[in-house]
Amino acid sequence: MSAITSTAPAEARQAKRRKSGSKFPNGFWGLIGIVIFLGIWELVPALGIVEAAYLPPASEVLLTLFADLALTAFWVAVGETMLAWFIGLATAVLLALVLGLVIGMSSFLRRATNSTIEFLRPIPSVALIPLAVLLFGTKIESSLMLIIYACFWQVLIQVLYGVADVDNVAMQTARSYGFSRIQRIRDVIFPTMLPYLMTGIRLGAAVALILAITAELIIGAPGLGKEIQLAQSGGAIAGMYALIVATGLLGVAINLCMRIIEKRVLSWHASVRGENAA
């Protein structure tokens, strides 16, 4: 019995590897892809395909990035970008959640607001830059205006889908048992809507970072985007690329964190249990 028990984990791992079609860990091929990309980047200026003045070698950019990591100014810029990202995303999620519940629970409001939502949602946030500058100048409020507007629609649409997906039989049963509106939201609507909400937050998190960097680049709000613009105007091309790589790494870190949070919050959901089992 003990021999069977001891070999069970190893057999499970082998079965999982056979199912994935590879004997390597999940992140192996991603790492290989990064190495190949950096190798191509290193060769392009070395072979003269693009002048090094416009595209420094990857080794030079990475060395500059490592040097930036020791600078207080770099981390101050990261903190300013992340502050705008967090406040903007949190505000958008709160507004979208409340309005999504109010609109989604009323068939009249869904019909009355559908055309307005479909009109406003496609408007790109960057089109609001002149208005943001006029209202707030180059302060963080300008970044927040663009972030909130862009993320709001990402989350609102998902909340509306989630509320619409609630089982009508479950709602009628809750009413027949005398559940109050708050109880119906908590016990019937919210569990159904939560996977949609988490998807909207994950998508909004990526959009929030893009808009934060965009606002800093164009408006001049404090943060990594402004530092990129200053490096470009000052001729520090390697420093500019190093900051661009830093924003990419920040985006990867945010995405990984959001996926971890999503899996923990939805650990009870069938889709996450199935993914973990696979």
Short mmCIF file of C-alpha atoms in Angstrom, two decimals:
data_model
loop_
_atom_site.label_atom_id
_atom_site.label_comp_id
_atom_site.label_asym_id
_atom_site.label_seq_id
_atom_site.Cartn_x
_atom_site.Cartn_y
_atom_site.Cartn_z
CA MET A 1 0.00 0.00 0.00
CA SER A 2 2.84 2.40 0.87
CA ALA A 3 4.59 1.72 -2.44
CA ILE A 4 1.44 2.57 -4.36
CA THR A 5 0.99 5.74 -2.32
CA SER A 6 4.60 6.84 -2.82
CA THR A 7 4.45 6.43 -6.58
CA ALA A 8 1.08 8.16 -7.01
CA PRO A 9 2.42 11.76 -7.01
CA ALA A 10 5.15 10.86 -9.53
CA GLU A 11 2.64 9.16 -11.82
CA ALA A 12 0.33 12.17 -11.54
CA ARG A 13 3.15 14.51 -12.58
CA GLN A 14 4.07 12.26 -15.51
CA ALA A 15 0.44 12.11 -16.63
CA LYS A 16 0.21 15.88 -16.44
CA ARG A 17 3.37 16.25 -18.54
CA ARG A 18 2.07 13.76 -21.12
CA LYS A 19 -1.18 15.69 -21.29
CA SER A 20 0.65 18.97 -21.87
CA GLY A 21 2.80 17.28 -24.53
CA SER A 22 6.09 18.44 -23.01
CA LYS A 23 8.57 17.22 -20.41
CA PHE A 24 9.59 20.80 -19.61
CA PRO A 25 8.03 23.09 -16.98
CA ASN A 26 5.23 25.42 -18.09
CA GLY A 27 7.42 28.52 -18.13
CA PHE A 28 10.32 26.93 -20.03
CA TRP A 29 9.26 27.85 -23.54
CA GLY A 30 8.34 31.35 -22.44
CA LEU A 31 11.87 31.78 -21.11
CA ILE A 32 13.32 30.43 -24.37
CA GLY A 33 11.20 32.95 -26.29
CA ILE A 34 12.58 35.82 -24.19
CA VAL A 35 16.17 34.66 -24.77
CA ILE A 36 15.57 34.44 -28.54
CA PHE A 37 13.99 37.89 -28.58
CA LEU A 38 16.92 39.42 -26.67
CA GLY A 39 19.36 37.66 -29.00
CA ILE A 40 17.64 39.09 -32.09
CA TRP A 41 17.57 42.53 -30.46
CA GLU A 42 21.30 42.26 -29.76
CA LEU A 43 22.07 41.28 -33.36
CA VAL A 44 19.95 43.92 -35.13
CA PRO A 45 22.17 46.93 -34.21
CA ALA A 46 25.35 44.80 -34.31
CA LEU A 47 24.66 43.84 -37.95
CA GLY A 48 23.79 47.41 -38.86
CA ILE A 49 20.17 46.65 -39.71
CA VAL A 50 19.22 49.54 -37.40
CA GLU A 51 21.75 52.08 -36.20
CA ALA A 52 22.74 51.67 -32.56
CA ALA A 53 22.01 55.36 -32.05
CA TYR A 54 18.33 54.59 -32.58
CA LEU A 55 18.21 51.04 -31.18
CA PRO A 56 20.95 50.31 -28.64
CA PRO A 57 21.87 46.64 -28.10
CA ALA A 58 19.82 44.72 -25.57
CA SER A 59 22.87 44.29 -23.34
CA GLU A 60 23.34 48.05 -23.09
CA VAL A 61 19.67 48.65 -22.35
CA LEU A 62 19.57 45.95 -19.66
CA LEU A 63 22.72 47.34 -18.02
CA THR A 64 21.10 50.78 -17.98
CA LEU A 65 17.95 49.28 -16.47
CA PHE A 66 19.96 47.59 -13.71
CA ALA A 67 21.68 50.91 -13.03
CA ASP A 68 18.28 52.63 -12.82
CA LEU A 69 17.16 50.13 -10.18
CA ALA A 70 19.67 51.66 -7.79
CA LEU A 71 18.34 55.20 -8.31
CA THR A 72 15.81 56.76 -5.94
CA ALA A 73 14.34 58.83 -8.79
CA PHE A 74 13.45 55.65 -10.68
CA TRP A 75 11.46 54.20 -7.79
CA VAL A 76 9.79 57.55 -7.15
CA ALA A 77 8.60 57.52 -10.77
CA VAL A 78 7.40 53.91 -10.41
CA GLY A 79 5.55 54.87 -7.23
CA GLU A 80 3.84 57.82 -8.95
CA THR A 81 2.73 55.63 -11.85
CA MET A 82 1.47 52.91 -9.53
CA LEU A 83 -0.36 55.43 -7.37
CA ALA A 84 -2.27 56.76 -10.37
CA TRP A 85 -2.87 53.17 -11.52
CA PHE A 86 -4.27 52.05 -8.17
CA ILE A 87 -6.47 55.07 -7.44
CA GLY A 88 -7.84 55.16 -10.97
CA LEU A 89 -8.55 51.43 -11.12
CA ALA A 90 -10.11 51.28 -7.63
CA THR A 91 -12.36 54.26 -8.37
CA ALA A 92 -13.46 52.83 -11.71
CA VAL A 93 -14.21 49.42 -10.17
CA LEU A 94 -16.28 50.94 -7.36
CA LEU A 95 -18.30 53.16 -9.70
CA ALA A 96 -18.82 50.40 -12.27
CA LEU A 97 -19.85 47.86 -9.63
CA VAL A 98 -22.48 50.12 -8.06
CA LEU A 99 -23.89 51.39 -11.36
CA GLY A 100 -23.73 47.94 -12.92
CA LEU A 101 -25.81 46.47 -10.12
CA VAL A 102 -28.33 49.31 -10.24
CA ILE A 103 -28.71 49.18 -14.02
CA GLY A 104 -28.47 45.40 -14.34
CA MET A 105 -31.19 44.70 -11.79
CA SER A 106 -33.71 46.87 -13.63
CA SER A 107 -34.94 45.87 -17.06
CA PHE A 108 -36.16 49.44 -17.61
CA LEU A 109 -32.73 50.93 -16.84
CA ARG A 110 -31.00 48.37 -19.05
CA ARG A 111 -33.15 49.40 -22.00
CA ALA A 112 -32.92 53.13 -21.19
CA THR A 113 -29.11 53.20 -20.85
CA ASN A 114 -28.12 50.70 -23.54
CA SER A 115 -27.77 53.23 -26.36
CA THR A 116 -25.93 55.72 -24.12
CA ILE A 117 -23.45 53.07 -22.99
CA GLU A 118 -22.86 51.90 -26.56
CA PHE A 119 -22.23 55.51 -27.61
CA LEU A 120 -19.83 56.44 -24.82
CA ARG A 121 -17.91 53.18 -24.50
CA PRO A 122 -16.02 53.34 -27.85
CA ILE A 123 -14.74 56.88 -27.22
CA PRO A 124 -10.96 56.51 -26.66
CA SER A 125 -9.67 57.99 -23.42
CA VAL A 126 -6.85 59.79 -25.24
CA ALA A 127 -9.51 61.93 -26.93
CA LEU A 128 -10.17 63.41 -23.48
CA ILE A 129 -6.57 64.59 -23.03
CA PRO A 130 -7.30 68.21 -24.05
CA LEU A 131 -10.17 68.32 -21.54
CA ALA A 132 -8.02 66.74 -18.82
CA VAL A 133 -5.24 69.29 -19.37
CA LEU A 134 -7.75 72.13 -19.38
CA LEU A 135 -9.28 70.97 -16.09
CA PHE A 136 -6.27 69.69 -14.15
CA GLY A 137 -3.10 70.72 -15.99
CA THR A 138 -0.23 68.25 -15.64
CA LYS A 139 -1.19 66.98 -12.18
CA ILE A 140 -2.07 63.40 -11.32
CA GLU A 141 -5.76 64.23 -11.61
CA SER A 142 -5.35 64.32 -15.40
CA SER A 143 -4.06 60.75 -15.40
CA LEU A 144 -6.87 59.68 -13.09
CA MET A 145 -9.51 61.13 -15.39
CA LEU A 146 -8.25 59.09 -18.34
CA ILE A 147 -7.72 55.91 -16.30
CA ILE A 148 -11.14 56.01 -14.67
CA TYR A 149 -12.93 56.64 -17.95
CA ALA A 150 -11.18 53.78 -19.75
CA CYS A 151 -11.42 51.22 -16.93
CA PHE A 152 -14.99 52.09 -16.01
CA TRP A 153 -16.38 50.65 -19.24
CA GLN A 154 -14.26 47.50 -19.00
CA VAL A 155 -15.71 46.68 -15.59
CA LEU A 156 -19.26 47.97 -16.18
CA ILE A 157 -19.86 45.78 -19.23
CA GLN A 158 -18.67 42.70 -17.35
CA VAL A 159 -20.87 43.50 -14.34
CA LEU A 160 -23.89 43.92 -16.63
CA TYR A 161 -23.14 40.56 -18.27
CA GLY A 162 -22.78 38.97 -14.85
CA VAL A 163 -26.09 40.32 -13.55
CA ALA A 164 -27.85 39.25 -16.76
CA ASP A 165 -26.47 35.73 -16.29
CA VAL A 166 -28.20 35.26 -12.92
CA ASP A 167 -30.59 32.30 -12.96
CA ASN A 168 -34.14 33.62 -12.93
CA VAL A 169 -35.34 30.53 -11.04
CA ALA A 170 -32.84 31.22 -8.27
CA MET A 171 -34.05 34.83 -8.05
CA GLN A 172 -37.68 33.77 -7.87
CA THR A 173 -36.82 31.20 -5.21
CA ALA A 174 -35.02 33.84 -3.16
CA ARG A 175 -38.03 36.13 -3.39
CA SER A 176 -40.38 33.33 -2.35
CA TYR A 177 -38.24 32.72 0.73
CA GLY A 178 -38.54 36.38 1.67
CA PHE A 179 -34.96 37.44 0.88
CA SER A 180 -34.48 41.19 1.05
CA ARG A 181 -32.88 43.06 -1.87
CA ILE A 182 -29.55 43.12 -0.04
CA GLN A 183 -29.75 39.38 0.62
CA ARG A 184 -30.57 38.67 -3.02
CA ILE A 185 -27.59 40.72 -4.14
CA ARG A 186 -25.30 39.03 -1.63
CA ASP A 187 -26.45 35.42 -1.96
CA VAL A 188 -27.75 35.14 -5.54
CA ILE A 189 -26.46 37.92 -7.78
CA PHE A 190 -22.95 38.46 -6.43
CA PRO A 191 -21.74 34.81 -6.66
CA THR A 192 -22.87 34.67 -10.30
CA MET A 193 -21.47 38.09 -11.13
CA LEU A 194 -18.10 37.66 -9.37
CA PRO A 195 -16.28 35.78 -12.17
CA TYR A 196 -17.37 38.48 -14.63
CA LEU A 197 -16.28 41.20 -12.20
CA MET A 198 -12.84 39.65 -11.75
CA THR A 199 -12.41 39.42 -15.53
CA GLY A 200 -13.32 43.11 -15.82
CA ILE A 201 -10.86 44.05 -13.08
CA ARG A 202 -8.05 42.05 -14.72
CA LEU A 203 -8.69 43.70 -18.08
CA GLY A 204 -9.06 47.09 -16.43
CA ALA A 205 -5.75 46.67 -14.61
CA ALA A 206 -3.89 46.38 -17.92
CA VAL A 207 -5.80 49.29 -19.44
CA ALA A 208 -5.13 51.43 -16.35
CA LEU A 209 -1.37 50.97 -16.72
CA ILE A 210 -1.50 51.81 -20.43
CA LEU A 211 -3.47 55.00 -19.74
CA ALA A 212 -1.23 55.98 -16.83
CA ILE A 213 1.90 55.75 -19.01
CA THR A 214 0.12 57.47 -21.92
CA ALA A 215 -1.00 60.39 -19.76
CA GLU A 216 2.50 60.80 -18.35
CA LEU A 217 4.03 60.72 -21.82
CA ILE A 218 1.66 63.18 -23.48
CA ILE A 219 0.46 65.38 -20.62
CA GLY A 220 3.64 65.32 -18.56
CA ALA A 221 2.04 64.00 -15.39
CA PRO A 222 4.65 62.63 -12.96
CA GLY A 223 5.65 58.99 -13.44
CA LEU A 224 7.52 56.59 -15.70
CA GLY A 225 5.94 58.02 -18.85
CA LYS A 226 7.30 61.46 -18.09
CA GLU A 227 10.74 59.97 -17.43
CA ILE A 228 10.61 58.24 -20.82
CA GLN A 229 9.76 61.53 -22.50
CA LEU A 230 12.57 63.34 -20.67
CA ALA A 231 15.09 60.63 -21.60
CA GLN A 232 14.05 60.84 -25.27
CA SER A 233 14.26 64.63 -25.39
CA GLY A 234 17.63 64.53 -23.60
CA GLY A 235 19.12 62.06 -26.07
CA ALA A 236 19.48 59.25 -23.49
CA ILE A 237 18.25 56.60 -25.90
CA ALA A 238 19.47 53.62 -23.89
CA GLY A 239 17.85 55.11 -20.80
CA MET A 240 14.61 55.59 -22.73
CA TYR A 241 14.53 51.95 -23.83
CA ALA A 242 15.41 50.85 -20.30
CA LEU A 243 12.37 52.70 -18.95
CA ILE A 244 10.19 51.21 -21.68
CA VAL A 245 11.36 47.73 -20.66
CA ALA A 246 10.59 48.66 -17.05
CA THR A 247 7.00 49.52 -17.97
CA GLY A 248 6.69 46.18 -19.75
CA LEU A 249 7.97 44.32 -16.69
CA LEU A 250 5.54 46.30 -14.56
CA GLY A 251 2.69 45.21 -16.81
CA VAL A 252 3.76 41.56 -16.56
CA ALA A 253 3.94 41.82 -12.76
CA ILE A 254 0.46 43.39 -12.58
CA ASN A 255 -1.01 40.71 -14.83
CA LEU A 256 0.53 37.90 -12.76
CA CYS A 257 -0.71 39.45 -9.51
CA MET A 258 -4.21 39.90 -10.90
CA ARG A 259 -4.32 36.28 -12.07
CA ILE A 260 -3.20 35.05 -8.65
CA ILE A 261 -5.85 37.19 -6.94
CA GLU A 262 -8.47 36.00 -9.42
CA LYS A 263 -7.66 32.34 -8.74
CA ARG A 264 -7.79 32.85 -4.98
CA VAL A 265 -11.06 34.80 -5.06
CA LEU A 266 -12.65 32.28 -7.44
CA SER A 267 -11.14 29.14 -5.88
CA TRP A 268 -14.69 27.86 -5.38
CA HIS A 269 -15.67 28.36 -9.01
CA ALA A 270 -15.86 25.38 -11.38
CA SER A 271 -13.62 26.97 -14.02
CA VAL A 272 -10.77 27.55 -11.53
CA ARG A 273 -11.16 24.10 -9.93
CA GLY A 274 -11.01 22.53 -13.38
CA GLU A 275 -7.93 24.55 -14.30
CA ASN A 276 -6.15 23.54 -11.09
CA ALA A 277 -7.09 19.90 -11.60
CA ALA A 278 -5.71 19.98 -15.14
#
